[in-house]
mmCIF file of C-alpha atoms and ligand atoms in Angstrom:
data_model
loop_
_atom_site.group_PDB
_atom_site.id
_atom_site.type_symbol
_atom_site.label_atom_id
_atom_site.label_comp_id
_atom_site.label_asym_id
_atom_site.label_seq_id
_atom_site.Cartn_x
_atom_site.Cartn_y
_atom_site.Cartn_z
ATOM 1 C CA UNK A 1 -51.223 -5.012 -41.553
ATOM 2 C CA UNK A 2 -54.632 -4.281 -43.046
ATOM 3 C CA UNK A 3 -55.033 -0.553 -43.675
ATOM 4 C CA UNK A 4 -58.241 1.068 -42.484
ATOM 5 C CA UNK A 5 -59.524 4.412 -43.641
ATOM 6 C CA UNK A 6 -61.139 6.842 -41.255
ATOM 7 C CA UNK A 7 -64.539 5.871 -42.590
ATOM 8 C CA UNK A 8 -64.304 2.071 -42.431
ATOM 9 C CA UNK A 9 -66.186 0.454 -39.551
ATOM 10 C CA UNK A 10 -63.895 -1.921 -37.693
ATOM 11 C CA UNK A 11 -64.884 -3.634 -34.461
ATOM 12 C CA UNK A 12 -62.257 -4.332 -31.826
ATOM 13 C CA UNK A 13 -62.807 -8.039 -32.436
ATOM 14 C CA UNK A 14 -61.974 -7.783 -36.120
ATOM 15 C CA UNK A 15 -58.978 -5.582 -35.422
ATOM 16 C CA UNK A 16 -57.576 -8.038 -32.873
ATOM 17 C CA UNK A 17 -58.035 -10.929 -35.321
ATOM 18 C CA UNK A 18 -56.291 -9.006 -38.107
ATOM 19 C CA UNK A 19 -53.362 -8.210 -35.822
ATOM 20 C CA UNK A 20 -53.152 -11.848 -34.746
ATOM 21 C CA UNK A 21 -52.934 -13.005 -38.374
ATOM 22 C CA UNK A 22 -49.568 -11.278 -38.632
ATOM 23 C CA UNK A 23 -48.270 -14.030 -36.326
ATOM 24 C CA UNK A 24 -48.973 -17.439 -37.851
ATOM 25 C CA UNK A 25 -47.727 -19.139 -34.664
ATOM 26 C CA UNK A 26 -50.265 -17.266 -32.462
ATOM 27 C CA UNK A 27 -52.699 -19.561 -30.651
ATOM 28 C CA UNK A 28 -55.415 -16.941 -30.211
ATOM 29 C CA UNK A 29 -55.088 -16.942 -26.419
ATOM 30 C CA UNK A 30 -53.837 -13.380 -26.232
ATOM 31 C CA UNK A 31 -56.605 -12.235 -28.568
ATOM 32 C CA UNK A 32 -59.072 -13.952 -26.257
ATOM 33 C CA UNK A 33 -57.693 -12.012 -23.287
ATOM 34 C CA UNK A 34 -58.200 -8.728 -25.145
ATOM 35 C CA UNK A 35 -61.824 -9.581 -26.043
ATOM 36 C CA UNK A 36 -62.516 -10.634 -22.479
ATOM 37 C CA UNK A 37 -61.117 -7.332 -21.264
ATOM 38 C CA UNK A 38 -63.304 -5.440 -23.733
ATOM 39 C CA UNK A 39 -66.289 -7.392 -22.392
ATOM 40 C CA UNK A 40 -65.375 -6.703 -18.751
ATOM 41 C CA UNK A 41 -64.945 -3.030 -19.718
ATOM 42 C CA UNK A 42 -68.457 -2.911 -21.144
ATOM 43 C CA UNK A 43 -69.839 -4.484 -17.977
ATOM 44 C CA UNK A 44 -67.988 -2.010 -15.738
ATOM 45 C CA UNK A 45 -69.036 0.912 -17.986
ATOM 46 C CA UNK A 46 -72.609 -0.134 -17.479
ATOM 47 C CA UNK A 47 -72.206 -0.135 -13.668
ATOM 48 C CA UNK A 48 -70.358 3.194 -13.667
ATOM 49 C CA UNK A 49 -73.027 4.808 -15.824
ATOM 50 C CA UNK A 50 -75.893 3.773 -13.610
ATOM 51 C CA UNK A 51 -74.053 4.103 -10.291
ATOM 52 C CA UNK A 52 -75.991 7.129 -9.061
ATOM 53 C CA UNK A 53 -79.261 5.246 -9.515
ATOM 54 C CA UNK A 54 -78.349 1.794 -8.299
ATOM 55 C CA UNK A 55 -77.045 2.543 -4.798
ATOM 56 C CA UNK A 56 -73.505 1.597 -5.724
ATOM 57 C CA UNK A 57 -71.893 4.966 -5.081
ATOM 58 C CA UNK A 58 -69.825 5.516 -1.975
ATOM 59 C CA UNK A 59 -67.503 3.522 0.212
ATOM 60 C CA UNK A 60 -67.768 -0.245 0.510
ATOM 61 C CA UNK A 61 -66.670 -0.234 4.142
ATOM 62 C CA UNK A 62 -63.251 -1.824 3.552
ATOM 63 C CA UNK A 63 -59.671 -0.590 3.284
ATOM 64 C CA UNK A 64 -57.455 -1.997 0.548
ATOM 65 C CA UNK A 65 -53.837 -3.081 0.736
ATOM 66 C CA UNK A 66 -52.735 0.534 0.012
ATOM 67 C CA UNK A 67 -54.681 1.816 3.065
ATOM 68 C CA UNK A 68 -57.208 3.440 0.764
ATOM 69 C CA UNK A 69 -60.958 3.435 1.307
ATOM 70 C CA UNK A 70 -62.499 0.918 -1.098
ATOM 71 C CA UNK A 71 -65.446 2.228 -3.047
ATOM 72 C CA UNK A 72 -68.332 -0.106 -3.824
ATOM 73 C CA UNK A 73 -67.461 0.220 -7.482
ATOM 74 C CA UNK A 74 -63.833 -0.823 -6.784
ATOM 75 C CA UNK A 75 -65.144 -4.062 -5.349
ATOM 76 C CA UNK A 76 -67.719 -4.594 -8.121
ATOM 77 C CA UNK A 77 -65.198 -3.877 -10.900
ATOM 78 C CA UNK A 78 -62.667 -6.188 -9.294
ATOM 79 C CA UNK A 79 -65.228 -9.005 -9.217
ATOM 80 C CA UNK A 80 -66.308 -8.399 -12.810
ATOM 81 C CA UNK A 81 -62.733 -8.771 -14.051
ATOM 82 C CA UNK A 82 -61.998 -11.867 -11.991
ATOM 83 C CA UNK A 83 -65.224 -13.513 -13.172
ATOM 84 C CA UNK A 84 -64.511 -12.601 -16.784
ATOM 85 C CA UNK A 85 -61.122 -14.310 -16.637
ATOM 86 C CA UNK A 86 -60.881 -17.075 -14.051
ATOM 87 C CA UNK A 87 -62.583 -19.788 -16.112
ATOM 88 C CA UNK A 88 -61.427 -18.850 -19.646
ATOM 89 C CA UNK A 89 -58.373 -21.117 -19.725
ATOM 90 C CA UNK A 90 -56.061 -18.355 -20.919
ATOM 91 C CA UNK A 91 -54.584 -17.225 -17.600
ATOM 92 C CA UNK A 92 -52.660 -19.073 -14.910
ATOM 93 C CA UNK A 93 -52.798 -16.269 -12.305
ATOM 94 C CA UNK A 94 -53.864 -12.685 -11.730
ATOM 95 C CA UNK A 95 -53.072 -9.795 -9.409
ATOM 96 C CA UNK A 96 -55.245 -6.788 -8.616
ATOM 97 C CA UNK A 97 -54.519 -3.435 -7.037
ATOM 98 C CA UNK A 98 -57.449 -4.156 -4.741
ATOM 99 C CA UNK A 99 -56.254 -7.537 -3.449
ATOM 100 C CA UNK A 100 -53.230 -8.296 -1.312
ATOM 101 C CA UNK A 101 -51.791 -11.402 -2.976
ATOM 102 C CA UNK A 102 -51.708 -13.556 -6.072
ATOM 103 C CA UNK A 103 -55.142 -14.579 -7.403
ATOM 104 C CA UNK A 104 -55.027 -18.226 -8.415
ATOM 105 C CA UNK A 105 -57.269 -19.832 -10.996
ATOM 106 C CA UNK A 106 -59.820 -21.945 -9.100
ATOM 107 C CA UNK A 107 -59.336 -25.718 -9.100
ATOM 108 C CA UNK A 108 -60.990 -27.498 -11.978
ATOM 109 C CA UNK A 109 -60.422 -24.799 -14.577
ATOM 110 C CA UNK A 110 -57.859 -25.049 -17.356
ATOM 111 C CA UNK A 111 -54.664 -22.995 -16.946
ATOM 112 C CA UNK A 112 -53.306 -20.800 -19.707
ATOM 113 C CA UNK A 113 -49.868 -19.385 -20.383
ATOM 114 C CA UNK A 114 -50.505 -15.746 -19.430
ATOM 115 C CA UNK A 115 -50.859 -13.674 -16.271
ATOM 116 C CA UNK A 116 -53.009 -10.564 -15.909
ATOM 117 C CA UNK A 117 -52.437 -7.612 -13.577
ATOM 118 C CA UNK A 118 -55.043 -4.904 -13.236
ATOM 119 C CA UNK A 119 -56.279 -1.771 -11.527
ATOM 120 C CA UNK A 120 -60.021 -2.459 -11.680
ATOM 121 C CA UNK A 121 -61.155 1.108 -11.141
ATOM 122 C CA UNK A 122 -58.598 3.852 -11.353
ATOM 123 C CA UNK A 123 -59.583 7.224 -9.922
ATOM 124 C CA UNK A 124 -62.369 5.661 -7.890
ATOM 125 C CA UNK A 125 -62.273 8.350 -5.196
ATOM 126 C CA UNK A 126 -63.743 10.593 -7.929
ATOM 127 C CA UNK A 127 -66.672 8.385 -8.724
ATOM 128 C CA UNK A 128 -69.176 10.123 -6.470
ATOM 129 C CA UNK A 129 -68.645 13.422 -8.287
ATOM 130 C CA UNK A 130 -69.047 12.074 -11.811
ATOM 131 C CA UNK A 131 -65.438 12.454 -12.915
ATOM 132 C CA UNK A 132 -63.994 10.002 -15.490
ATOM 133 C CA UNK A 133 -62.529 6.795 -14.097
ATOM 134 C CA UNK A 134 -60.874 3.847 -15.803
ATOM 135 C CA UNK A 135 -59.560 0.287 -15.769
ATOM 136 C CA UNK A 136 -55.877 -0.446 -16.471
ATOM 137 C CA UNK A 137 -54.471 -3.873 -17.403
ATOM 138 C CA UNK A 138 -51.203 -5.576 -18.178
ATOM 139 C CA UNK A 139 -50.461 -9.053 -19.600
ATOM 140 C CA UNK A 140 -47.270 -11.128 -19.373
ATOM 141 C CA UNK A 141 -46.350 -14.567 -20.578
ATOM 142 C CA UNK A 142 -45.782 -17.092 -17.795
ATOM 143 C CA UNK A 143 -42.111 -17.853 -17.171
ATOM 144 C CA UNK A 144 -42.251 -20.588 -14.511
ATOM 145 C CA UNK A 145 -42.631 -24.253 -15.433
ATOM 146 C CA UNK A 146 -45.551 -25.547 -13.385
ATOM 147 C CA UNK A 147 -49.194 -25.277 -14.463
ATOM 148 C CA UNK A 148 -50.132 -22.732 -11.788
ATOM 149 C CA UNK A 149 -48.856 -19.193 -12.036
ATOM 150 C CA UNK A 150 -46.340 -18.111 -9.383
ATOM 151 C CA UNK A 151 -45.276 -14.786 -7.908
ATOM 152 C CA UNK A 152 -42.290 -14.812 -10.273
ATOM 153 C CA UNK A 153 -44.667 -14.727 -13.245
ATOM 154 C CA UNK A 154 -46.266 -11.566 -11.882
ATOM 155 C CA UNK A 155 -43.033 -9.805 -10.878
ATOM 156 C CA UNK A 156 -41.588 -9.284 -14.347
ATOM 157 C CA UNK A 157 -40.157 -5.990 -15.626
ATOM 158 C CA UNK A 158 -42.604 -3.996 -17.732
ATOM 159 C CA UNK A 159 -40.581 -4.419 -20.913
ATOM 160 C CA UNK A 160 -41.750 -8.052 -20.972
ATOM 161 C CA UNK A 161 -45.439 -7.105 -21.237
ATOM 162 C CA UNK A 162 -47.092 -8.729 -24.226
ATOM 163 C CA UNK A 163 -50.197 -6.551 -24.053
ATOM 164 C CA UNK A 164 -51.440 -3.635 -21.995
ATOM 165 C CA UNK A 165 -54.244 -1.146 -22.119
ATOM 166 C CA UNK A 166 -56.898 0.852 -20.395
ATOM 167 C CA UNK A 167 -60.582 1.554 -20.623
ATOM 168 C CA UNK A 168 -61.733 5.075 -19.822
ATOM 169 C CA UNK A 169 -65.282 5.622 -18.636
ATOM 170 C CA UNK A 170 -65.650 9.237 -19.667
ATOM 171 C CA UNK A 171 -68.090 11.185 -21.795
ATOM 172 C CA UNK A 172 -67.697 8.156 -24.018
ATOM 173 C CA UNK A 173 -66.159 4.808 -23.110
ATOM 174 C CA UNK A 174 -62.897 4.073 -24.893
ATOM 175 C CA UNK A 175 -60.464 1.184 -24.841
ATOM 176 C CA UNK A 176 -56.847 1.777 -25.815
ATOM 177 C CA UNK A 177 -54.478 -1.175 -26.058
ATOM 178 C CA UNK A 178 -51.175 -2.287 -27.438
ATOM 179 C CA UNK A 179 -49.616 -5.651 -28.179
ATOM 180 C CA UNK A 180 -46.378 -3.979 -29.251
ATOM 181 C CA UNK A 181 -47.674 -3.089 -32.720
ATOM 182 C CA UNK A 182 -48.678 0.503 -31.995
ATOM 183 C CA UNK A 183 -51.317 1.852 -29.637
ATOM 184 C CA UNK A 184 -54.894 1.784 -30.896
ATOM 185 C CA UNK A 185 -58.062 3.327 -29.540
ATOM 186 C CA UNK A 186 -61.658 2.105 -29.836
ATOM 187 C CA UNK A 187 -64.791 3.981 -28.843
ATOM 188 C CA UNK A 188 -67.815 2.147 -27.496
ATOM 189 C CA UNK A 189 -70.904 2.705 -29.617
ATOM 190 C CA UNK A 190 -73.539 2.338 -26.895
ATOM 191 C CA UNK A 191 -76.319 1.725 -29.419
ATOM 192 C CA UNK A 192 -74.745 -1.517 -30.650
ATOM 193 C CA UNK A 193 -72.528 -2.362 -27.673
ATOM 194 C CA UNK A 194 -69.374 -2.612 -29.800
ATOM 195 C CA UNK A 195 -65.992 -0.948 -29.486
ATOM 196 C CA UNK A 196 -65.218 0.563 -32.909
ATOM 197 C CA UNK A 197 -61.781 1.611 -34.107
ATOM 198 C CA UNK A 198 -61.619 5.391 -33.723
ATOM 199 C CA UNK A 199 -57.937 6.138 -33.029
ATOM 200 C CA UNK A 200 -55.652 3.842 -35.059
ATOM 201 C CA UNK A 201 -51.939 4.064 -34.330
ATOM 202 C CA UNK A 202 -51.978 6.876 -31.786
ATOM 203 C CA UNK A 203 -48.912 9.128 -31.774
ATOM 204 C CA UNK A 204 -48.313 11.433 -28.826
ATOM 205 C CA UNK A 205 -47.103 14.922 -29.796
ATOM 206 C CA UNK A 206 -43.341 15.321 -29.285
ATOM 207 C CA UNK A 207 -43.885 18.343 -27.015
ATOM 208 C CA UNK A 208 -46.461 18.952 -24.361
ATOM 209 C CA UNK A 209 -49.476 21.174 -24.089
ATOM 210 C CA UNK A 210 -50.500 20.003 -20.647
ATOM 211 C CA UNK A 211 -48.892 19.502 -17.265
ATOM 212 C CA UNK A 212 -50.741 17.167 -14.883
ATOM 213 C CA UNK A 213 -49.377 17.264 -11.353
ATOM 214 C CA UNK A 214 -50.910 17.664 -7.903
ATOM 215 C CA UNK A 215 -49.390 20.980 -6.858
ATOM 216 C CA UNK A 216 -50.934 20.574 -3.422
ATOM 217 C CA UNK A 217 -47.799 18.590 -2.554
ATOM 218 C CA UNK A 218 -45.384 21.389 -3.459
ATOM 219 C CA UNK A 219 -44.490 21.924 0.197
ATOM 220 C CA UNK A 220 -43.423 18.237 0.353
ATOM 221 C CA UNK A 221 -41.308 18.217 -2.819
ATOM 222 C CA UNK A 222 -37.523 18.324 -2.893
ATOM 223 C CA UNK A 223 -35.626 21.114 -4.670
ATOM 224 C CA UNK A 224 -35.124 19.393 -8.064
ATOM 225 C CA UNK A 225 -38.841 18.608 -8.256
ATOM 226 C CA UNK A 226 -39.769 22.204 -7.467
ATOM 227 C CA UNK A 227 -37.287 23.370 -10.126
ATOM 228 C CA UNK A 228 -38.692 20.929 -12.715
ATOM 229 C CA UNK A 229 -42.291 22.005 -12.209
ATOM 230 C CA UNK A 230 -41.256 25.663 -12.434
ATOM 231 C CA UNK A 231 -39.612 24.875 -15.773
ATOM 232 C CA UNK A 232 -42.729 23.145 -17.086
ATOM 233 C CA UNK A 233 -44.729 26.169 -16.070
ATOM 234 C CA UNK A 234 -42.332 28.512 -17.895
ATOM 235 C CA UNK A 235 -41.371 30.273 -14.645
ATOM 236 C CA UNK A 236 -37.700 29.396 -14.955
ATOM 237 C CA UNK A 237 -35.798 28.924 -18.242
ATOM 238 C CA UNK A 238 -37.234 29.109 -21.731
ATOM 239 C CA UNK A 239 -39.843 26.327 -21.676
ATOM 240 C CA UNK A 240 -43.163 27.364 -23.148
ATOM 241 C CA UNK A 241 -45.585 27.367 -20.180
ATOM 242 C CA UNK A 242 -47.735 24.247 -20.138
ATOM 243 C CA UNK A 243 -51.402 24.462 -19.214
ATOM 244 C CA UNK A 244 -52.058 22.775 -15.886
ATOM 245 C CA UNK A 245 -54.771 20.105 -15.985
ATOM 246 C CA UNK A 246 -55.220 17.617 -13.136
ATOM 247 C CA UNK A 247 -58.252 15.380 -12.921
ATOM 248 C CA UNK A 248 -56.915 13.080 -10.207
ATOM 249 C CA UNK A 249 -57.801 10.007 -12.268
ATOM 250 C CA UNK A 250 -54.572 8.811 -13.824
ATOM 251 C CA UNK A 251 -56.371 7.238 -16.781
ATOM 252 C CA UNK A 252 -58.133 10.506 -17.603
ATOM 253 C CA UNK A 253 -55.020 12.650 -17.178
ATOM 254 C CA UNK A 254 -52.944 10.195 -19.198
ATOM 255 C CA UNK A 255 -55.513 9.873 -21.970
ATOM 256 C CA UNK A 256 -55.808 13.625 -22.448
ATOM 257 C CA UNK A 257 -52.035 14.040 -22.565
ATOM 258 C CA UNK A 258 -51.631 11.060 -24.925
ATOM 259 C CA UNK A 259 -53.934 12.663 -27.467
ATOM 260 C CA UNK A 260 -53.049 16.319 -26.879
ATOM 261 C CA UNK A 261 -49.422 16.137 -25.742
ATOM 262 C CA UNK A 262 -48.150 16.722 -22.245
ATOM 263 C CA UNK A 263 -46.700 15.177 -19.147
ATOM 264 C CA UNK A 264 -48.234 13.571 -16.085
ATOM 265 C CA UNK A 265 -45.959 13.795 -13.055
ATOM 266 C CA UNK A 266 -46.349 12.093 -9.696
ATOM 267 C CA UNK A 267 -42.981 12.818 -8.072
ATOM 268 C CA UNK A 268 -41.673 11.601 -4.749
ATOM 269 C CA UNK A 269 -42.734 13.724 -1.813
ATOM 270 C CA UNK A 270 -41.936 13.582 1.879
ATOM 271 C CA UNK A 271 -45.338 12.009 2.602
ATOM 272 C CA UNK A 272 -44.956 9.400 -0.170
ATOM 273 C CA UNK A 273 -41.230 8.842 -0.769
ATOM 274 C CA UNK A 274 -41.868 6.565 -3.770
ATOM 275 C CA UNK A 275 -44.755 8.561 -5.154
ATOM 276 C CA UNK A 276 -48.190 6.992 -5.123
ATOM 277 C CA UNK A 277 -48.703 5.129 -8.352
ATOM 278 C CA UNK A 278 -48.318 1.410 -8.485
ATOM 279 C CA UNK A 279 -45.594 0.099 -10.788
ATOM 280 C CA UNK A 280 -47.376 -3.083 -11.852
ATOM 281 C CA UNK A 281 -50.980 -1.928 -12.191
ATOM 282 C CA UNK A 282 -50.591 1.680 -13.321
ATOM 283 C CA UNK A 283 -47.090 2.751 -14.387
ATOM 284 C CA UNK A 284 -46.041 -0.265 -16.479
ATOM 285 C CA UNK A 285 -49.144 -0.646 -18.665
ATOM 286 C CA UNK A 286 -49.324 3.067 -19.404
ATOM 287 C CA UNK A 287 -45.559 3.141 -20.033
ATOM 288 C CA UNK A 288 -45.932 0.391 -22.649
ATOM 289 C CA UNK A 289 -48.684 2.362 -24.368
ATOM 290 C CA UNK A 290 -46.869 5.693 -24.264
ATOM 291 C CA UNK A 291 -43.693 4.193 -25.729
ATOM 292 C CA UNK A 292 -45.731 2.605 -28.520
ATOM 293 C CA UNK A 293 -47.131 6.073 -29.192
ATOM 294 C CA UNK A 294 -43.647 7.625 -29.381
ATOM 295 C CA UNK A 295 -43.517 9.001 -25.833
ATOM 296 C CA UNK A 296 -41.554 8.112 -22.710
ATOM 297 C CA UNK A 297 -42.117 7.020 -19.112
ATOM 298 C CA UNK A 298 -39.516 7.407 -16.376
ATOM 299 C CA UNK A 299 -39.241 7.430 -12.599
ATOM 300 C CA UNK A 300 -36.966 10.451 -13.031
ATOM 301 C CA UNK A 301 -33.806 8.447 -13.614
ATOM 302 C CA UNK A 302 -34.843 5.024 -14.953
ATOM 303 C CA UNK A 303 -37.083 3.915 -17.772
ATOM 304 C CA UNK A 304 -40.223 2.603 -16.055
ATOM 305 C CA UNK A 305 -40.238 -0.552 -18.214
ATOM 306 C CA UNK A 306 -36.736 -1.488 -16.995
ATOM 307 C CA UNK A 307 -37.505 -1.467 -13.268
ATOM 308 C CA UNK A 308 -37.253 -4.958 -11.737
ATOM 309 C CA UNK A 309 -40.249 -5.321 -9.419
ATOM 310 C CA UNK A 310 -39.733 -6.949 -6.051
ATOM 311 C CA UNK A 311 -43.293 -6.850 -4.705
ATOM 312 C CA UNK A 312 -46.778 -6.775 -6.155
ATOM 313 C CA UNK A 313 -47.851 -3.433 -4.763
ATOM 314 C CA UNK A 314 -44.659 -1.416 -5.047
ATOM 315 C CA UNK A 315 -44.894 2.206 -6.016
ATOM 316 C CA UNK A 316 -42.749 4.279 -8.345
ATOM 317 C CA UNK A 317 -42.444 8.004 -9.036
ATOM 318 C CA UNK A 318 -43.866 8.600 -12.506
ATOM 319 C CA UNK A 319 -43.140 11.070 -15.294
ATOM 320 C CA UNK A 320 -45.015 9.976 -18.386
ATOM 321 C CA UNK A 321 -46.000 11.568 -21.659
ATOM 322 C CA UNK A 322 -44.424 13.517 -24.498
ATOM 323 C CA UNK A 323 -40.812 12.670 -25.169
ATOM 324 C CA UNK A 324 -39.266 16.092 -24.681
ATOM 325 C CA UNK A 325 -41.105 16.694 -21.391
ATOM 326 C CA UNK A 326 -40.023 13.387 -19.843
ATOM 327 C CA UNK A 327 -36.474 14.011 -21.057
ATOM 328 C CA UNK A 328 -36.555 17.352 -19.238
ATOM 329 C CA UNK A 329 -37.399 15.544 -15.991
ATOM 330 C CA UNK A 330 -34.491 13.157 -16.526
ATOM 331 C CA UNK A 331 -32.132 16.065 -17.246
ATOM 332 C CA UNK A 332 -33.165 17.909 -14.085
ATOM 333 C CA UNK A 333 -32.767 14.834 -11.834
ATOM 334 C CA UNK A 334 -29.444 13.946 -13.502
ATOM 335 C CA UNK A 335 -28.119 17.405 -12.538
ATOM 336 C CA UNK A 336 -29.498 17.262 -8.993
ATOM 337 C CA UNK A 337 -30.688 13.881 -7.706
ATOM 338 C CA UNK A 338 -33.983 13.578 -5.855
ATOM 339 C CA UNK A 339 -33.418 14.019 -2.126
ATOM 340 C CA UNK A 340 -36.740 12.806 -0.652
HETATM 341 P P1 AHG B 1 -56.865 4.533 -7.545
HETATM 342 O O1 AHG B 1 -58.216 5.181 -7.585
HETATM 343 O O2 AHG B 1 -56.743 3.353 -8.464
HETATM 344 O O3 AHG B 1 -56.403 4.248 -6.137
HETATM 345 O O4 AHG B 1 -55.814 5.542 -8.153
HETATM 346 C C1 AHG B 1 -55.813 6.883 -7.749
HETATM 347 C C2 AHG B 1 -54.558 7.496 -8.264
HETATM 348 C C3 AHG B 1 -54.601 7.994 -9.693
HETATM 349 O O5 AHG B 1 -55.719 7.687 -10.428
HETATM 350 C C4 AHG B 1 -54.438 9.491 -9.545
HETATM 351 O O6 AHG B 1 -53.623 9.961 -10.572
HETATM 352 C C5 AHG B 1 -53.826 9.667 -8.208
HETATM 353 O O7 AHG B 1 -54.265 8.601 -7.435
HETATM 354 C C6 AHG B 1 -54.198 10.946 -7.549
HETATM 355 O O8 AHG B 1 -53.527 11.051 -6.335
HETATM 356 P P2 AHG B 1 -53.506 12.405 -5.486
HETATM 357 O O9 AHG B 1 -54.884 12.604 -4.958
HETATM 358 O O10 AHG B 1 -52.476 12.166 -4.420
HETATM 359 O O11 AHG B 1 -53.079 13.530 -6.417
HETATM 360 MN MN1 MN B 2 -55.312 3.612 -9.881
HETATM 361 MN MN1 MN B 3 -57.916 1.511 -8.355
#
């Protein structure tokens, strides 16, 4: 791998090409998917930034497959990603958190050997109040034989991802991705419209500083979950109390904890027995990144990346972040299984 110093200027494009050169057999298709995602991210960043001025804040009038109110920007971001990818010849199918079924490549376009799953705008209920939101994506190689992608290609366990990442539209726009060779972060320089390498080979601290959980659900948690959160907060046992930080945009909470150390928890509760977060669009891609950064992701008992999905929109409880904090969750649930 080419070594970069903190002062060298490296665009995401050059970085992707350099990583690809490590694999002489690579066809460049996966690199193309990553550039296209960076491009879609820039287009969405532009919409998000001007949303308050362009009458694209607020609800779109529809309800998505998760019974959530679709924001106009959910719909716009979803369309931007589909348009960035459906004609490129690199994908054979897609799936989106905002759409009920498989998204086929329109007739007449070339089919590629990858599938893409995405959450076009994560945290979108926060958009009207200017809180960071993001895009999350996940790429798998096709496993069926025909030209068109099938449901089976989309329902693969997360450990088979070949690339995953997110774009955070925060005080700056950043893209973080992995292809299994570490997790790398790029910051958008708005003056030149390029993502520049700013966070090579991210490593999450072994222990946490932050706890991100919605404590509003405490009354709906089971006993082991209540006990775990008390431990994280230093109220029971000898854990150093973590600082509680909860944005309500998974990408933003995850990103902070990735850089600063911590754990994001969305446990089961009696209102949402499998938690809220979607395995394929949210948990798996972030799990791939966190593992590449030396952290862990679990549903409390299983490694997220080992869960065999059975449907596109299935949910999973999520404990993700610094190694020792996720291990604590697994220890607590091993002693007393979740009872929701
Ligand atoms: P999305 O906007 O893609 O539907 O995701 C919202 C998710 C996630 O970003 C966040 O962590 C979580 O919902 C917050 O849920 P609660 O409001 O239940 O805490
Ligand atoms: Mn989301
Ligand atoms: Mn979303």
